[in-house]
PDB file of C-alpha atoms in Angstrom:
ATOM      1  CA  SER A   1     -15.836   5.206  -9.476  1.00 35.00           C
ATOM      2  CA  PRO A   2     -12.173   6.779  -9.174  1.00 41.00           C
ATOM      3  CA  GLU A   3     -10.804   8.957 -11.797  1.00 43.00           C
ATOM      4  CA  THR A   4      -7.106   8.547 -12.079  1.00 45.00           C
ATOM      5  CA  HIS A   5      -4.331  10.863 -13.057  1.00 46.00           C
ATOM      6  CA  ASP A   6      -0.488  10.310 -13.401  1.00 48.00           C
ATOM      7  CA  ALA A   7       1.354  13.347 -11.776  1.00 45.00           C
ATOM      8  CA  GLY A   8       4.544  12.015 -11.214  1.00 44.00           C
ATOM      9  CA  ALA A   9       6.397  11.299 -14.300  1.00 44.00           C
ATOM     10  CA  LYS A  10       8.970  13.698 -14.113  1.00 45.00           C
ATOM     11  CA  HIS A  11      10.206  13.519 -17.879  1.00 42.00           C
ATOM     12  CA  GLY A  12       6.770  13.133 -19.049  1.00 41.00           C
ATOM     13  CA  HIS A  13       6.641   9.576 -19.603  1.00 46.00           C
ATOM     14  CA  ILE A  14       3.691   7.483 -18.392  1.00 51.00           C
ATOM     15  CA  LEU A  15       4.396   4.022 -16.762  1.00 63.00           C
ATOM     16  CA  ASN A  16       2.396   1.239 -17.981  1.00 73.00           C
ATOM     17  CA  HIS A  17       3.901  -2.304 -17.081  1.00 79.00           C
ATOM     18  CA  LYS A  18       2.659  -5.728 -16.548  1.00 88.00           C
ATOM     19  CA  VAL A  19       0.484  -6.402 -13.612  1.00 93.00           C
ATOM     20  CA  THR A  20      -0.479 -10.031 -13.172  1.00 93.00           C
ATOM     21  CA  PRO A  21      -3.450 -10.995 -10.429  1.00 93.00           C
ATOM     22  CA  GLY A  22      -2.589 -13.662  -8.168  1.00 94.00           C
ATOM     23  CA  ASN A  23      -3.759 -15.770  -5.126  1.00 93.00           C
ATOM     24  CA  CYS A  24      -4.109 -12.626  -2.820  1.00 95.00           C
ATOM     25  CA  PHE A  25      -6.012 -10.497  -5.488  1.00 95.00           C
ATOM     26  CA  ASP A  26      -8.287 -13.326  -6.393  1.00 95.00           C
ATOM     27  CA  ALA A  27      -8.963 -14.171  -2.663  1.00 93.00           C
ATOM     28  CA  PHE A  28      -9.808 -10.513  -2.012  1.00 94.00           C
ATOM     29  CA  ILE A  29     -12.197 -10.096  -4.863  1.00 95.00           C
ATOM     30  CA  ASP A  30     -13.868 -13.516  -3.880  1.00 93.00           C
ATOM     31  CA  GLN A  31     -14.370 -12.222  -0.463  1.00 92.00           C
ATOM     32  CA  GLN A  32     -15.865  -8.938  -1.793  1.00 93.00           C
ATOM     33  CA  LYS A  33     -18.353 -11.063  -3.677  1.00 94.00           C
ATOM     34  CA  LYS A  34     -19.540 -13.016  -0.710  1.00 92.00           C
ATOM     35  CA  ASP A  35     -20.062  -9.716   0.718  1.00 91.00           C
ATOM     36  CA  GLY A  36     -22.541  -8.870  -1.723  1.00 92.00           C
ATOM     37  CA  ILE A  37     -20.572  -6.498  -4.096  1.00 91.00           C
ATOM     38  CA  GLY A  38     -22.159  -6.744  -7.407  1.00 93.00           C
ATOM     39  CA  SER A  39     -20.815  -7.951 -10.573  1.00 93.00           C
ATOM     40  CA  GLU A  40     -20.431  -4.611 -12.517  1.00 94.00           C
ATOM     41  CA  SER A  41     -18.715  -3.040  -9.208  1.00 92.00           C
ATOM     42  CA  ILE A  42     -16.408  -6.116  -9.043  1.00 95.00           C
ATOM     43  CA  VAL A  43     -15.092  -5.631 -12.705  1.00 95.00           C
ATOM     44  CA  THR A  44     -14.943  -1.950 -12.076  1.00 93.00           C
ATOM     45  CA  LEU A  45     -12.914  -2.483  -8.948  1.00 94.00           C
ATOM     46  CA  GLN A  46     -10.423  -5.357 -10.675  1.00 95.00           C
ATOM     47  CA  GLU A  47     -10.219  -2.971 -13.769  1.00 95.00           C
ATOM     48  CA  GLU A  48      -9.457   0.096 -11.987  1.00 93.00           C
ATOM     49  CA  THR A  49      -6.892  -1.588  -9.248  1.00 95.00           C
ATOM     50  CA  THR A  50      -4.779  -3.063 -11.994  1.00 95.00           C
ATOM     51  CA  ASP A  51      -4.657   0.317 -13.952  1.00 94.00           C
ATOM     52  CA  ILE A  52      -3.545   1.912 -10.690  1.00 93.00           C
ATOM     53  CA  LEU A  53      -0.788  -0.497 -10.159  1.00 95.00           C
ATOM     54  CA  LYS A  54       0.448  -0.499 -13.866  1.00 94.00           C
ATOM     55  CA  HIS A  55       1.099   3.460 -13.402  1.00 92.00           C
ATOM     56  CA  CYS A  56       3.143   2.894 -10.450  1.00 93.00           C
ATOM     57  CA  ASN A  57       6.942   1.806 -10.531  1.00 93.00           C
ATOM     58  CA  PRO A  58       7.483  -2.052 -10.528  1.00 94.00           C
ATOM     59  CA  HIS A  59       8.435  -3.215  -7.286  1.00 95.00           C
ATOM     60  CA  ASP A  60      12.264  -3.522  -8.527  1.00 94.00           C
ATOM     61  CA  ALA A  61      12.268  -0.517 -10.548  1.00 93.00           C
ATOM     62  CA  VAL A  62      15.002   1.307  -8.049  1.00 91.00           C
ATOM     63  CA  GLY A  63      16.466   3.249 -10.883  1.00 91.00           C
ATOM     64  CA  ASN A  64      13.538   4.863 -12.120  1.00 91.00           C
ATOM     65  CA  ASP A  65      11.980   8.322 -11.273  1.00 89.00           C
ATOM     66  CA  GLU A  66       9.505   8.604  -8.199  1.00 88.00           C
ATOM     67  CA  THR A  67       6.067   8.595  -9.514  1.00 87.00           C
ATOM     68  CA  THR A  68       2.777  10.043  -8.102  1.00 85.00           C
ATOM     69  CA  HIS A  69      -0.453   8.535  -9.137  1.00 81.00           C
ATOM     70  CA  LEU A  70      -3.888  10.493  -7.814  1.00 81.00           C
ATOM     71  CA  VAL A  71      -6.932   8.570  -7.395  1.00 81.00           C
ATOM     72  CA  VAL A  72     -10.069  10.786  -7.032  1.00 80.00           C
ATOM     73  CA  GLY A  73     -13.253   9.410  -5.465  1.00 78.00           C
ATOM     74  CA  TYR A  74     -16.371  10.736  -3.887  1.00 78.00           C
ATOM     75  CA  VAL A  75     -17.299  10.191  -0.290  1.00 75.00           C
ATOM     76  CA  GLN A  76     -18.486   6.623   0.318  1.00 75.00           C
ATOM     77  CA  SER A  77     -17.484   5.644  -3.207  1.00 76.00           C
ATOM     78  CA  GLY A  78     -14.948   2.544  -2.092  1.00 81.00           C
ATOM     79  CA  LYS A  79     -11.846   4.253  -1.655  1.00 85.00           C
ATOM     80  CA  THR A  80     -10.671   2.254   1.489  1.00 90.00           C
ATOM     81  CA  MET A  81     -11.549  -0.737  -0.571  1.00 92.00           C
ATOM     82  CA  SER A  82      -9.687   0.470  -3.583  1.00 93.00           C
ATOM     83  CA  PHE A  83      -6.200   0.817  -1.617  1.00 94.00           C
ATOM     84  CA  THR A  84      -6.992  -2.539   0.053  1.00 96.00           C
ATOM     85  CA  CYS A  85      -7.482  -4.396  -2.824  1.00 96.00           C
ATOM     86  CA  LEU A  86      -4.391  -2.423  -4.590  1.00 97.00           C
ATOM     87  CA  THR A  87      -2.301  -3.974  -1.486  1.00 97.00           C
ATOM     88  CA  ALA A  88      -3.393  -7.532  -2.531  1.00 97.00           C
ATOM     89  CA  LEU A  89      -2.220  -6.949  -6.206  1.00 98.00           C
ATOM     90  CA  ALA A  90       1.046  -5.362  -5.024  1.00 98.00           C
ATOM     91  CA  HIS A  91       1.944  -8.231  -2.841  1.00 97.00           C
ATOM     92  CA  ASP A  92       0.971 -10.578  -5.982  1.00 97.00           C
ATOM     93  CA  ASN A  93       3.268  -8.530  -8.092  1.00 97.00           C
ATOM     94  CA  GLY A  94       6.276  -8.723  -5.568  1.00 96.00           C
ATOM     95  CA  TYR A  95       6.268  -5.283  -3.820  1.00 98.00           C
ATOM     96  CA  ARG A  96       7.805  -5.902  -0.311  1.00 98.00           C
ATOM     97  CA  VAL A  97       6.629  -2.522   1.613  1.00 98.00           C
ATOM     98  CA  VAL A  98       3.440  -0.476   1.647  1.00 98.00           C
ATOM     99  CA  VAL A  99       3.082   2.418   3.727  1.00 97.00           C
ATOM    100  CA  TYR A 100      -0.337   3.898   4.392  1.00 97.00           C
ATOM    101  CA  LEU A 101      -0.620   7.858   5.351  1.00 95.00           C
ATOM    102  CA  ALA A 102      -3.672   7.159   7.055  1.00 93.00           C
ATOM    103  CA  GLY A 103      -4.581  10.784   8.290  1.00 86.00           C
ATOM    104  CA  THR A 104      -3.934  13.271  10.984  1.00 89.00           C
ATOM    105  CA  LYS A 105      -6.292  11.698  13.631  1.00 91.00           C
ATOM    106  CA  ILE A 106      -5.894   8.582  15.622  1.00 94.00           C
ATOM    107  CA  ASN A 107      -9.274   6.942  14.889  1.00 94.00           C
ATOM    108  CA  LEU A 108      -8.146   7.063  11.203  1.00 92.00           C
ATOM    109  CA  LEU A 109      -5.006   5.306  11.846  1.00 95.00           C
ATOM    110  CA  ASN A 110      -6.864   2.773  13.726  1.00 96.00           C
ATOM    111  CA  GLN A 111      -9.484   2.570  11.060  1.00 94.00           C
ATOM    112  CA  THR A 112      -6.986   1.995   8.458  1.00 95.00           C
ATOM    113  CA  SER A 113      -5.009  -0.608  10.372  1.00 96.00           C
ATOM    114  CA  ASP A 114      -8.282  -2.619  11.417  1.00 96.00           C
ATOM    115  CA  ARG A 115      -9.549  -2.637   7.680  1.00 95.00           C
ATOM    116  CA  LEU A 116      -5.983  -4.087   6.652  1.00 96.00           C
ATOM    117  CA  GLU A 117      -6.416  -6.650   9.253  1.00 95.00           C
ATOM    118  CA  LYS A 118     -10.040  -7.524   8.549  1.00 94.00           C
ATOM    119  CA  ASP A 119      -9.870  -7.720   4.739  1.00 94.00           C
ATOM    120  CA  LEU A 120      -6.031  -8.841   4.118  1.00 95.00           C
ATOM    121  CA  ILE A 121      -4.994 -10.879   7.318  1.00 93.00           C
ATOM    122  CA  LYS A 122      -7.872 -12.473   9.080  1.00 89.00           C
ATOM    123  CA  PRO A 123      -9.866 -14.100   6.050  1.00 83.00           C
ATOM    124  CA  SER A 124      -7.105 -16.995   5.876  1.00 80.00           C
ATOM    125  CA  ALA A 125      -4.493 -18.469   7.926  1.00 73.00           C
ATOM    126  CA  LYS A 126      -2.397 -18.412   4.850  1.00 79.00           C
ATOM    127  CA  ASN A 127      -2.449 -14.506   4.734  1.00 82.00           C
ATOM    128  CA  ASN A 128      -0.148 -14.632   7.821  1.00 82.00           C
ATOM    129  CA  LYS A 129       2.691 -15.381   5.383  1.00 92.00           C
ATOM    130  CA  ALA A 130       1.646 -13.088   2.821  1.00 96.00           C
ATOM    131  CA  TYR A 131       1.333  -9.890   4.970  1.00 96.00           C
ATOM    132  CA  LYS A 132       2.762  -8.477   8.187  1.00 97.00           C
ATOM    133  CA  LEU A 133       1.254  -5.516   9.609  1.00 97.00           C
ATOM    134  CA  HIS A 134       3.562  -3.073  11.675  1.00 98.00           C
ATOM    135  CA  LYS A 135       1.169  -0.315  13.024  1.00 97.00           C
ATOM    136  CA  ASP A 136       2.748   3.322  13.489  1.00 97.00           C
ATOM    137  CA  PRO A 137       6.155   1.615  14.084  1.00 97.00           C
ATOM    138  CA  LYS A 138       8.793   2.835  16.521  1.00 96.00           C
ATOM    139  CA  GLU A 139      12.400   3.011  15.758  1.00 95.00           C
ATOM    140  CA  ASP A 140      13.271   0.081  18.113  1.00 95.00           C
ATOM    141  CA  GLU A 141      10.673  -2.091  15.671  1.00 97.00           C
ATOM    142  CA  CYS A 142      12.974  -2.170  13.119  1.00 97.00           C
ATOM    143  CA  GLU A 143      14.565  -5.339  13.789  1.00 97.00           C
ATOM    144  CA  ASP A 144      11.272  -6.925  13.587  1.00 98.00           C
ATOM    145  CA  ILE A 145      10.610  -5.425  10.033  1.00 98.00           C
ATOM    146  CA  VAL A 146      13.829  -6.396   8.750  1.00 98.00           C
ATOM    147  CA  GLY A 147      13.295  -9.839  10.133  1.00 98.00           C
ATOM    148  CA  HIS A 148       9.910 -10.049   8.068  1.00 97.00           C
ATOM    149  CA  LEU A 149      11.433  -8.723   5.079  1.00 97.00           C
ATOM    150  CA  ASN A 150      14.162 -11.627   5.440  1.00 97.00           C
ATOM    151  CA  LEU A 151      11.638 -14.284   5.639  1.00 96.00           C
ATOM    152  CA  SER A 152      11.817 -16.899   2.770  1.00 95.00           C
ATOM    153  CA  THR A 153       7.872 -16.476   2.379  1.00 95.00           C
ATOM    154  CA  LYS A 154       8.588 -12.801   1.255  1.00 96.00           C
ATOM    155  CA  PRO A 155       5.549 -11.254   3.138  1.00 97.00           C
ATOM    156  CA  THR A 156       4.357  -7.688   1.989  1.00 98.00           C
ATOM    157  CA  ILE A 157       5.099  -5.245   5.274  1.00 98.00           C
ATOM    158  CA  LEU A 158       2.156  -3.108   5.702  1.00 98.00           C
ATOM    159  CA  ILE A 159       2.940   0.012   7.531  1.00 98.00           C
ATOM    160  CA  PRO A 160      -0.044   2.360   8.352  1.00 98.00           C
ATOM    161  CA  ILE A 161       1.101   5.886  10.145  1.00 97.00           C
ATOM    162  CA  LEU A 162      -0.208   9.050  11.251  1.00 95.00           C
ATOM    163  CA  LYS A 163       0.383  11.680   8.907  1.00 92.00           C
ATOM    164  CA  HIS A 164       2.377  13.764  11.357  1.00 92.00           C
ATOM    165  CA  TYR A 165       5.870  14.934  11.029  1.00 92.00           C
ATOM    166  CA  GLU A 166       7.015  13.187  14.171  1.00 95.00           C
ATOM    167  CA  HIS A 167       5.452   9.745  13.044  1.00 96.00           C
ATOM    168  CA  ILE A 168       6.825  10.322   9.341  1.00 94.00           C
ATOM    169  CA  ALA A 169      10.354  10.997  10.730  1.00 96.00           C
ATOM    170  CA  ARG A 170      10.198   8.003  12.780  1.00 97.00           C
ATOM    171  CA  LEU A 171       9.496   5.924   9.814  1.00 97.00           C
ATOM    172  CA  THR A 172      12.421   7.390   7.937  1.00 97.00           C
ATOM    173  CA  LYS A 173      14.831   6.395  10.321  1.00 97.00           C
ATOM    174  CA  ILE A 174      13.832   2.842  10.236  1.00 98.00           C
ATOM    175  CA  PHE A 175      14.083   3.333   6.290  1.00 97.00           C
ATOM    176  CA  GLU A 176      17.751   4.770   6.970  1.00 97.00           C
ATOM    177  CA  ASN A 177      18.672   2.005   8.762  1.00 97.00           C
ATOM    178  CA  ASP A 178      21.442  -0.227   7.409  1.00 97.00           C
ATOM    179  CA  ASP A 179      19.931  -3.636   7.814  1.00 97.00           C
ATOM    180  CA  PHE A 180      16.407  -2.269   6.503  1.00 98.00           C
ATOM    181  CA  LYS A 181      18.292  -0.764   3.284  1.00 97.00           C
ATOM    182  CA  GLU A 182      20.024  -4.002   2.539  1.00 97.00           C
ATOM    183  CA  ALA A 183      16.877  -6.049   2.705  1.00 97.00           C
ATOM    184  CA  MET A 184      15.298  -3.545   0.494  1.00 97.00           C
ATOM    185  CA  ALA A 185      18.380  -2.618  -1.629  1.00 94.00           C
ATOM    186  CA  ASN A 186      16.563  -3.958  -5.056  1.00 93.00           C
ATOM    187  CA  GLU A 187      13.178  -2.845  -3.863  1.00 96.00           C
ATOM    188  CA  THR A 188      10.810   0.161  -4.388  1.00 95.00           C
ATOM    189  CA  VAL A 189       8.306   1.208  -1.716  1.00 96.00           C
ATOM    190  CA  LEU A 190       4.556   1.862  -2.535  1.00 96.00           C
ATOM    191  CA  ILE A 191       3.130   4.800  -0.198  1.00 95.00           C
ATOM    192  CA  ILE A 192      -0.524   5.441  -0.331  1.00 94.00           C
ATOM    193  CA  ASP A 193      -1.728   8.656   1.042  1.00 92.00           C
ATOM    194  CA  ASP A 194      -5.240   8.118   2.074  1.00 87.00           C
ATOM    195  CA  GLU A 195      -5.740  11.916   3.062  1.00 79.00           C
ATOM    196  CA  ALA A 196      -4.100  13.499  -0.073  1.00 80.00           C
ATOM    197  CA  ASP A 197      -6.255  16.456   0.228  1.00 77.00           C
ATOM    198  CA  GLN A 198      -5.193  16.956   3.865  1.00 75.00           C
ATOM    199  CA  ALA A 199      -1.744  18.746   4.522  1.00 72.00           C
ATOM    200  CA  SER A 200      -0.090  17.010   1.452  1.00 75.00           C
ATOM    201  CA  LEU A 201       2.850  17.834  -0.940  1.00 70.00           C
ATOM    202  CA  ASN A 202       2.254  19.302  -4.094  1.00 68.00           C
ATOM    203  CA  SER A 203       2.191  16.299  -6.370  1.00 63.00           C
ATOM    204  CA  TYR A 204       4.067  17.650  -9.160  1.00 62.00           C
TER     205      TYR A 204
END
């Protein structure tokens, strides 16, 4: 099971805000049960996912210091399931944008995008309102992203990108767009680095 470390509290404080599971989290857990995940593993997944999000900034804590939370897991230990479950819990708790650094290879980007589609969007027609997937978006897709942010249903925007400076720079331009900044004026962004051992910044 993943071991977690809080490495981002600049002034030594540890975040631990209230996290409430909702419909999307419950639906994800129910699907894992149907897929044959054992009861002990389900409880572990629920507890660890909740603990991870508790250590992240709340969705509306724009005045807080940035924080980094490291989740360490063995190969084939369920890391992808962990961050997919985390996404469902993040939606239930008001987060509007989740970015996934999906590795440096196209196949890893496709794998992450397909998994998000399969586990979060396809299981129910209701999920089309809960999530909007924008895979490795180009700058001209900013209008569509802003349009989804402004929907009354408040979907969570899922943005898997390649972990490559050109792709990160492209996403940065979208985030610097005035319309995007207006739509996200009071919101934080959750960034998940799926390959934290590959070409990542020092977490401190």
